[in-house]
């Protein structure tokens, strides 16, 4: 089949399309994520000291950093779904800075605790349930972003997939903040931060399968 | 490729009409895109049969992605992102194919004459075969196998991309293999 034939076929099969609206997907994703977290909190309950905690600066800062991490990753995913729509440099840097700030803050707090109570402060507890909540709820929250990417036309599919999973995991981590009462920095690093970081290569791997046929030739030709 | 803003606006308008189902506008748009895509691929691959295939793949990809184009944004970045991704996929599959072919070559017995060459020393027959290669292939083979350049160093020396050096080397090895096999059979 020559190029002229391909063009004639594509024109013959032309149908009107509704342009995809990334902002609508963003708002929908946030609503879906909040509903998922609300369901989670129905099961786990909210920590009784939440109001007191919000008055502690490091808790508020930590929560803000997690939310910034999640939202900025989601924004990048939505931009990567559109060919040629490269995220601006400052947007690309936000997730890295938020994650580094969260990790740095936890390490500094852990160091401070170690000076008070000794090396035991460096050892995380065994409450790994947070990581499983984070991954489980994170996978659910990432789903709309993957659906968007399937509907859209991402050129860098692996990066987009990795960021979608990261975004979901961070969103879930924001929810885990609302019920998890294990606050030692070692626990935060081991069962909140590390699972989020680990989710990225997982997202890369998942994206390879989910988007392997994204650009396959149409059955039209 | 630099687009004038008028040209970009014109293509964006055609795509906007195509999104609403206007076949005439879509026909004009696809023919323009085909010309641009073919020129893009030819500049990077030369006049090879793959150019037509890639052009058709780019058109199909654009057809499948037309719902992602935002008419308030420039057309060129959107179009070239799709075209570039088709080229990247082509290179990935070519490299995979070359790697498989090279791995296959290592298991073929008639590589014996070439083993001395691959080991760094040139037999007279191999030296003759290399001297008969086209200039670029001859240079690449000499740099990689005689002078001991790495792929990266050879690419820098020749001001080519590493992938282009690999492709040239692969073609050279194929040509050498055919020549040496022919000569081997002629002497049997």
Coordinates of C-alpha atoms in Angstrom, one line a residue:
Chain A
X1 CA 0.0 0.0 0.0
X2 CA 1.5 3.4 -0.9
X3 CA 1.2 6.6 1.1
X4 CA -1.5 7.9 -1.2
X5 CA -3.7 4.8 -0.4
X6 CA -3.1 5.2 3.3
X7 CA -4.2 8.8 3.2
X8 CA -7.3 7.9 1.2
X9 CA -8.2 5.2 3.7
X10 CA -7.6 7.5 6.7
X11 CA -9.8 10.2 5.2
X12 CA -12.5 7.7 4.4
X13 CA -12.6 6.5 8.0
X14 CA -12.5 10.0 9.5
X15 CA -15.0 10.5 12.3
X16 CA -15.5 13.5 14.6
X17 CA -13.6 13.3 17.8
X18 CA -14.0 15.1 21.2
X19 CA -10.6 16.7 22.1
X20 CA -9.3 15.3 25.3
X21 CA -9.4 17.7 28.2
X22 CA -6.4 17.1 30.6
X23 CA -7.8 19.6 33.2
X24 CA -11.1 17.8 33.4
X25 CA -9.2 14.6 34.0
X26 CA -7.1 16.3 36.7
X27 CA -10.1 17.5 38.6
X28 CA -11.8 14.1 38.2
X29 CA -8.7 12.3 39.4
X30 CA -8.6 14.5 42.6
X31 CA -12.3 13.8 43.3
X32 CA -11.7 10.1 42.7
X33 CA -8.6 10.1 45.0
X34 CA -10.4 11.9 47.8
X35 CA -13.3 9.4 47.6
X36 CA -10.8 6.5 47.7
X37 CA -9.1 8.0 50.8
X38 CA -12.6 8.6 52.4
X39 CA -13.3 4.9 51.9
X40 CA -9.9 3.9 53.4
X41 CA -10.6 6.1 56.5
X42 CA -14.0 4.4 57.0
X43 CA -12.0 1.2 57.6
X44 CA -9.0 2.6 59.5
X45 CA -10.6 5.5 61.3
X46 CA -9.0 8.9 61.6
X47 CA -6.3 9.3 64.3
X48 CA -7.9 10.9 67.4
X49 CA -5.2 13.5 67.8
X50 CA -5.4 14.8 64.2
X51 CA -6.4 18.3 65.1
X52 CA -3.5 18.6 67.6
X53 CA -1.1 17.3 65.0
X54 CA -2.1 19.8 62.4
X55 CA -0.8 22.5 64.7
X56 CA 2.7 20.9 64.7
X57 CA 4.8 22.5 62.0
X58 CA 6.6 19.4 60.8
X59 CA 3.4 17.4 60.5
X60 CA 1.8 20.2 58.5
X61 CA 5.0 20.7 56.4
X62 CA 5.2 17.0 55.7
X63 CA 1.6 16.7 54.7
X64 CA 2.0 19.7 52.4
X65 CA 5.1 18.2 50.8
X66 CA 3.3 14.9 50.1
X67 CA 0.4 16.7 48.5
X68 CA 2.7 18.8 46.4
X69 CA 4.5 15.6 45.3
X70 CA 1.3 13.9 44.3
X71 CA -0.3 16.8 42.5
X72 CA 2.9 17.8 40.6
X73 CA 3.5 14.3 39.4
X74 CA -0.1 14.1 38.2
X75 CA 0.3 17.4 36.3
X76 CA 3.4 16.0 34.6
X77 CA 1.6 12.8 33.6
X78 CA -1.3 14.8 32.1
X79 CA 1.2 16.9 30.1
X80 CA 3.2 13.8 28.9
X81 CA -0.1 12.4 27.6
X82 CA -0.1 15.0 24.9
X83 CA 2.6 14.8 22.2
X84 CA 4.9 17.8 22.1
X85 CA 3.4 19.1 25.4
X86 CA 6.7 19.2 27.4
X87 CA 6.3 20.0 31.1
X88 CA 8.2 23.2 32.0
X89 CA 11.5 22.9 33.8
X90 CA 10.2 24.2 37.2
X91 CA 7.3 21.7 37.1
X92 CA 9.7 18.8 36.4
X93 CA 11.8 19.9 39.4
X94 CA 8.9 20.2 41.9
X95 CA 8.4 16.4 42.6
X96 CA 12.2 15.9 43.1
X97 CA 12.4 18.9 45.5
X98 CA 9.3 17.9 47.4
X99 CA 10.6 14.3 47.9
X100 CA 14.1 15.4 48.8
X101 CA 12.7 17.9 51.3
X102 CA 10.5 15.3 52.9
X103 CA 13.4 12.8 53.1
X104 CA 15.8 15.5 54.3
X105 CA 13.4 16.6 57.0
X106 CA 12.9 13.1 58.2
X107 CA 16.6 12.4 58.3
X108 CA 17.3 15.5 60.3
X109 CA 14.5 14.7 62.7
X110 CA 15.9 11.1 63.0
X111 CA 19.3 12.5 63.7
X112 CA 17.9 14.8 66.4
X113 CA 16.1 11.9 67.9
X114 CA 19.2 9.7 67.8
X115 CA 21.0 12.4 69.9
X116 CA 18.3 12.2 72.5
X117 CA 17.6 8.5 72.7
X118 CA 20.6 6.8 71.0
X119 CA 21.0 4.5 68.0
X120 CA 17.5 2.9 68.6
X121 CA 16.0 6.0 66.8
X122 CA 17.7 4.8 63.6
X123 CA 15.8 1.4 63.7
X124 CA 12.3 1.5 62.1
X125 CA 9.5 -0.4 63.8
X126 CA 7.8 -3.4 62.3
X127 CA 4.6 -1.7 61.3
X128 CA 4.8 -2.3 57.6
X129 CA 1.0 -2.0 57.2
X130 CA 1.4 1.6 56.1
X131 CA 3.4 0.5 53.1
X132 CA 0.7 -2.0 52.0
X133 CA -2.0 0.6 52.5
X134 CA 0.1 3.0 50.5
X135 CA 0.6 0.6 47.6
X136 CA -2.9 -0.7 47.6
X137 CA -4.7 2.6 47.7
X138 CA -2.0 4.1 45.6
X139 CA -2.7 1.6 42.8
X140 CA -6.4 2.5 42.9
X141 CA -5.7 6.2 42.9
X142 CA -3.3 5.9 40.0
X143 CA -5.9 4.1 37.9
X144 CA -7.6 7.2 36.4
X145 CA -4.1 8.5 35.4
X146 CA -3.4 5.2 33.5
X147 CA -6.8 5.4 31.9
X148 CA -6.0 9.0 30.8
X149 CA -2.7 7.8 29.3
X150 CA -4.4 4.9 27.4
X151 CA -6.9 7.4 26.0
X152 CA -4.2 10.0 25.2
X153 CA -1.0 9.6 23.2
X154 CA 2.0 9.6 25.4
X155 CA 5.4 9.5 23.6
X156 CA 7.4 8.7 26.8
X157 CA 5.2 5.9 28.1
X158 CA 7.6 4.5 30.7
X159 CA 8.2 7.9 32.3
X160 CA 4.5 8.7 32.3
X161 CA 3.7 5.4 33.9
X162 CA 6.3 5.7 36.6
X163 CA 5.0 9.2 37.5
X164 CA 1.4 8.0 37.5
X165 CA 2.3 5.3 40.1
X166 CA 4.4 7.8 42.1
X167 CA 1.5 10.2 42.1
X168 CA -1.0 7.6 43.3
X169 CA 1.4 6.4 46.0
X170 CA 2.0 9.9 47.3
X171 CA -1.8 10.6 47.3
X172 CA -2.3 7.5 49.4
X173 CA 0.6 8.6 51.7
X174 CA -1.3 11.8 52.3
X175 CA -4.2 9.7 53.5
X176 CA -2.0 7.4 55.6
X177 CA -0.9 10.6 57.4
X178 CA -4.5 10.9 58.6
X179 CA -4.6 7.6 60.5
X180 CA -1.0 6.4 61.1
X181 CA 0.1 7.2 64.6
X182 CA 3.6 5.8 64.2
X183 CA 5.5 9.0 63.8
X184 CA 9.1 8.1 64.4
X185 CA 11.3 9.4 61.5
X186 CA 12.6 5.9 61.0
X187 CA 9.1 4.6 60.5
X188 CA 8.3 7.5 58.1
X189 CA 11.4 6.8 56.1
X190 CA 11.0 3.0 56.0
X191 CA 7.3 2.6 55.6
X192 CA 6.1 5.9 54.0
X193 CA 9.0 7.4 51.9
X194 CA 10.8 4.2 50.7
X195 CA 7.6 2.5 49.4
X196 CA 6.8 5.6 47.4
X197 CA 10.4 5.6 45.9
X198 CA 10.1 1.9 45.2
X199 CA 6.8 2.4 43.4
X200 CA 8.6 4.3 40.6
X201 CA 10.5 1.4 39.0
X202 CA 7.4 -0.6 39.5
X203 CA 5.5 2.0 37.5
X204 CA 8.2 1.9 34.8
X205 CA 7.8 -1.9 34.5
X206 CA 4.0 -1.8 34.5
X207 CA 3.9 0.9 31.8
X208 CA 6.1 -1.2 29.5
X209 CA 3.3 -3.8 29.4
X210 CA 0.2 -1.6 29.5
X211 CA 1.5 0.8 26.8
X212 CA 3.3 -1.7 24.6
X213 CA 0.6 -1.5 21.9
X214 CA -0.1 2.2 22.3
X215 CA 1.3 3.1 18.9
X216 CA 0.6 0.0 17.0
X217 CA -0.6 0.3 13.4
X218 CA -4.2 0.8 13.0
X219 CA -6.3 -2.1 11.5
X220 CA -7.3 0.5 8.9
X221 CA -4.1 -0.3 7.0
Chain B
X1 CA 12.3 22.2 10.8
X2 CA 11.3 25.9 11.3
X3 CA 7.6 26.6 10.7
X4 CA 6.3 30.0 9.9
X5 CA 3.5 31.0 12.3
X6 CA 1.1 31.3 9.3
X7 CA 1.9 27.7 8.2
X8 CA 1.5 26.4 11.7
X9 CA -1.8 28.3 12.1
X10 CA -3.0 26.9 8.8
X11 CA -2.3 23.3 9.8
X12 CA -3.8 23.9 13.2
X13 CA -7.0 25.1 11.5
X14 CA -7.1 22.1 9.2
X15 CA -6.8 19.8 12.2
X16 CA -9.5 21.7 14.1
X17 CA -11.8 21.1 11.1
X18 CA -10.7 17.5 10.8
X19 CA -11.6 17.0 14.5
X20 CA -15.1 18.0 13.7
X21 CA -15.2 15.5 10.8
X22 CA -14.3 17.6 7.7
X23 CA -12.8 15.1 5.3
X24 CA -11.6 17.6 2.7
X25 CA -9.6 19.6 5.3
X26 CA -8.2 16.3 6.7
X27 CA -7.1 15.2 3.2
X28 CA -5.2 18.5 2.7
X29 CA -3.7 18.2 6.2
X30 CA -2.5 14.6 5.8
X31 CA -0.9 15.3 2.4
X32 CA 1.0 18.3 4.0
X33 CA 2.0 16.2 7.0
X34 CA 3.2 13.3 4.7
X35 CA 5.5 15.7 2.8
X36 CA 6.9 17.1 6.1
X37 CA 7.3 13.6 7.6
X38 CA 9.0 12.2 4.5
X39 CA 11.4 15.1 4.4
X40 CA 12.1 14.6 8.2
X41 CA 12.9 10.9 7.8
X42 CA 14.9 11.3 4.6
X43 CA 17.2 13.8 6.3
X44 CA 17.9 11.3 9.0
X45 CA 17.9 8.0 7.1
X46 CA 18.7 8.9 3.6
X47 CA 16.6 7.5 0.7
X48 CA 15.9 4.1 2.1
X49 CA 12.7 2.0 1.7
X50 CA 12.0 2.4 5.4
X51 CA 11.2 6.1 4.8
X52 CA 7.8 5.4 3.1
X53 CA 6.9 2.9 5.8
X54 CA 7.8 5.3 8.5
X55 CA 5.8 8.1 6.8
X56 CA 2.7 5.9 6.7
X57 CA 3.2 4.9 10.3
X58 CA 3.5 8.6 11.3
X59 CA 0.2 9.3 9.4
X60 CA -1.6 6.5 11.1
X61 CA -0.2 7.6 14.5
X62 CA -1.4 11.2 13.8
X63 CA -4.8 9.8 12.8
X64 CA -5.1 7.8 16.1
X65 CA -3.9 10.8 18.2
X66 CA -5.9 13.6 16.6
X67 CA -8.2 13.9 19.6
X68 CA -5.1 15.0 21.7
X69 CA -4.4 18.0 19.6
X70 CA -5.3 21.3 21.4
X71 CA -6.2 23.9 18.7
X72 CA -5.0 26.7 21.0
X73 CA -1.5 25.3 20.9
X74 CA 1.0 25.2 18.0
X75 CA 0.7 22.3 15.6
X76 CA 4.4 21.7 14.8
X77 CA 5.5 20.5 18.3
X78 CA 2.6 18.1 18.4
X79 CA 3.2 16.7 15.0
X80 CA 7.0 16.4 15.3
X81 CA 6.7 14.7 18.7
X82 CA 4.7 11.9 17.0
X83 CA 7.0 11.8 14.0
X84 CA 10.1 11.6 16.3
X85 CA 8.6 8.9 18.3
X86 CA 8.1 6.8 15.2
X87 CA 11.7 7.3 14.3
X88 CA 12.8 6.3 17.8
X89 CA 10.7 3.1 17.6
X90 CA 12.3 2.4 14.2
X91 CA 15.9 2.7 15.6
X92 CA 15.0 0.6 18.6
X93 CA 13.7 -2.2 16.4
X94 CA 16.7 -1.9 14.0
X95 CA 19.2 -2.1 16.8
X96 CA 17.4 -5.1 18.2
X97 CA 17.5 -6.8 14.8
X98 CA 21.2 -6.0 14.3
X99 CA 22.1 -7.3 17.8
X100 CA 20.3 -10.6 17.0
X101 CA 22.1 -10.8 13.6
X102 CA 25.5 -10.2 15.2
X103 CA 24.8 -12.8 17.9
X104 CA 23.8 -15.2 15.0
X105 CA 27.0 -14.4 13.2
X106 CA 29.1 -15.5 16.2
X107 CA 27.8 -19.0 15.8
X108 CA 28.5 -19.5 12.1
X109 CA 31.5 -21.5 11.2
X110 CA 32.6 -19.5 8.1
X111 CA 33.6 -16.7 10.4
X112 CA 37.0 -18.4 10.9
X113 CA 38.7 -16.1 8.4
X114 CA 37.1 -13.1 10.1
X115 CA 38.1 -14.2 13.6
X116 CA 41.6 -13.1 13.0
X117 CA 40.2 -9.8 11.9
X118 CA 37.9 -9.5 14.8
X119 CA 40.7 -10.4 17.1
X120 CA 42.6 -7.4 16.0
X121 CA 44.9 -8.8 13.3
X122 CA 44.2 -8.6 9.6
X123 CA 44.8 -11.4 7.2
X124 CA 45.6 -10.6 3.7
X125 CA 42.2 -11.7 2.4
X126 CA 40.4 -9.7 5.0
X127 CA 42.6 -6.6 4.4
X128 CA 41.8 -6.8 0.7
X129 CA 38.0 -7.1 1.4
X130 CA 38.1 -4.1 3.8
X131 CA 39.9 -2.0 1.2
X132 CA 37.1 -2.7 -1.3
X133 CA 34.4 -1.4 1.1
X134 CA 32.8 2.0 0.4
X135 CA 34.8 4.8 2.1
X136 CA 32.6 5.4 5.1
X137 CA 32.2 1.7 5.9
X138 CA 36.0 1.2 5.5
X139 CA 36.7 4.0 7.9
X140 CA 34.3 2.7 10.5
X141 CA 35.7 -0.8 10.3
X142 CA 39.3 0.4 10.5
X143 CA 38.5 2.7 13.5
X144 CA 36.6 0.0 15.4
X145 CA 38.6 -3.1 14.6
X146 CA 42.1 -2.1 13.7
X147 CA 42.6 1.1 15.7
X148 CA 40.6 -0.2 18.7
X149 CA 38.2 2.8 19.0
X150 CA 35.1 2.3 21.1
X151 CA 31.8 3.0 19.5
X152 CA 31.6 6.4 21.3
X153 CA 35.1 7.4 20.2
X154 CA 34.4 6.4 16.6
X155 CA 31.2 8.4 16.6
X156 CA 33.0 11.5 18.0
X157 CA 35.8 11.1 15.5
X158 CA 33.5 10.8 12.5
X159 CA 30.9 13.3 13.9
X160 CA 28.2 10.7 13.6
X161 CA 25.7 9.3 16.2
X162 CA 26.6 6.0 17.8
X163 CA 23.6 4.5 16.2
X164 CA 24.7 5.6 12.8
X165 CA 28.2 4.1 13.4
X166 CA 26.5 0.8 14.5
X167 CA 24.4 0.7 11.4
X168 CA 27.4 1.4 9.1
X169 CA 29.5 -1.2 10.9
X170 CA 26.7 -3.8 10.6
X171 CA 26.5 -3.1 6.9
X172 CA 30.2 -3.3 6.5
X173 CA 30.4 -6.7 8.4
X174 CA 27.6 -8.0 6.2
X175 CA 29.4 -7.0 3.1
X176 CA 32.7 -8.5 4.4
X177 CA 31.0 -11.7 5.4
X178 CA 29.4 -12.1 2.0
X179 CA 32.7 -11.4 0.3
X180 CA 34.7 -13.7 2.5
X181 CA 32.2 -16.5 2.2
X182 CA 32.1 -16.1 -1.6
X183 CA 35.9 -16.2 -1.7
X184 CA 36.0 -19.2 0.7
X185 CA 33.5 -21.2 -1.6
X186 CA 35.5 -20.2 -4.7
X187 CA 38.6 -21.6 -3.2
X188 CA 36.9 -24.9 -2.1

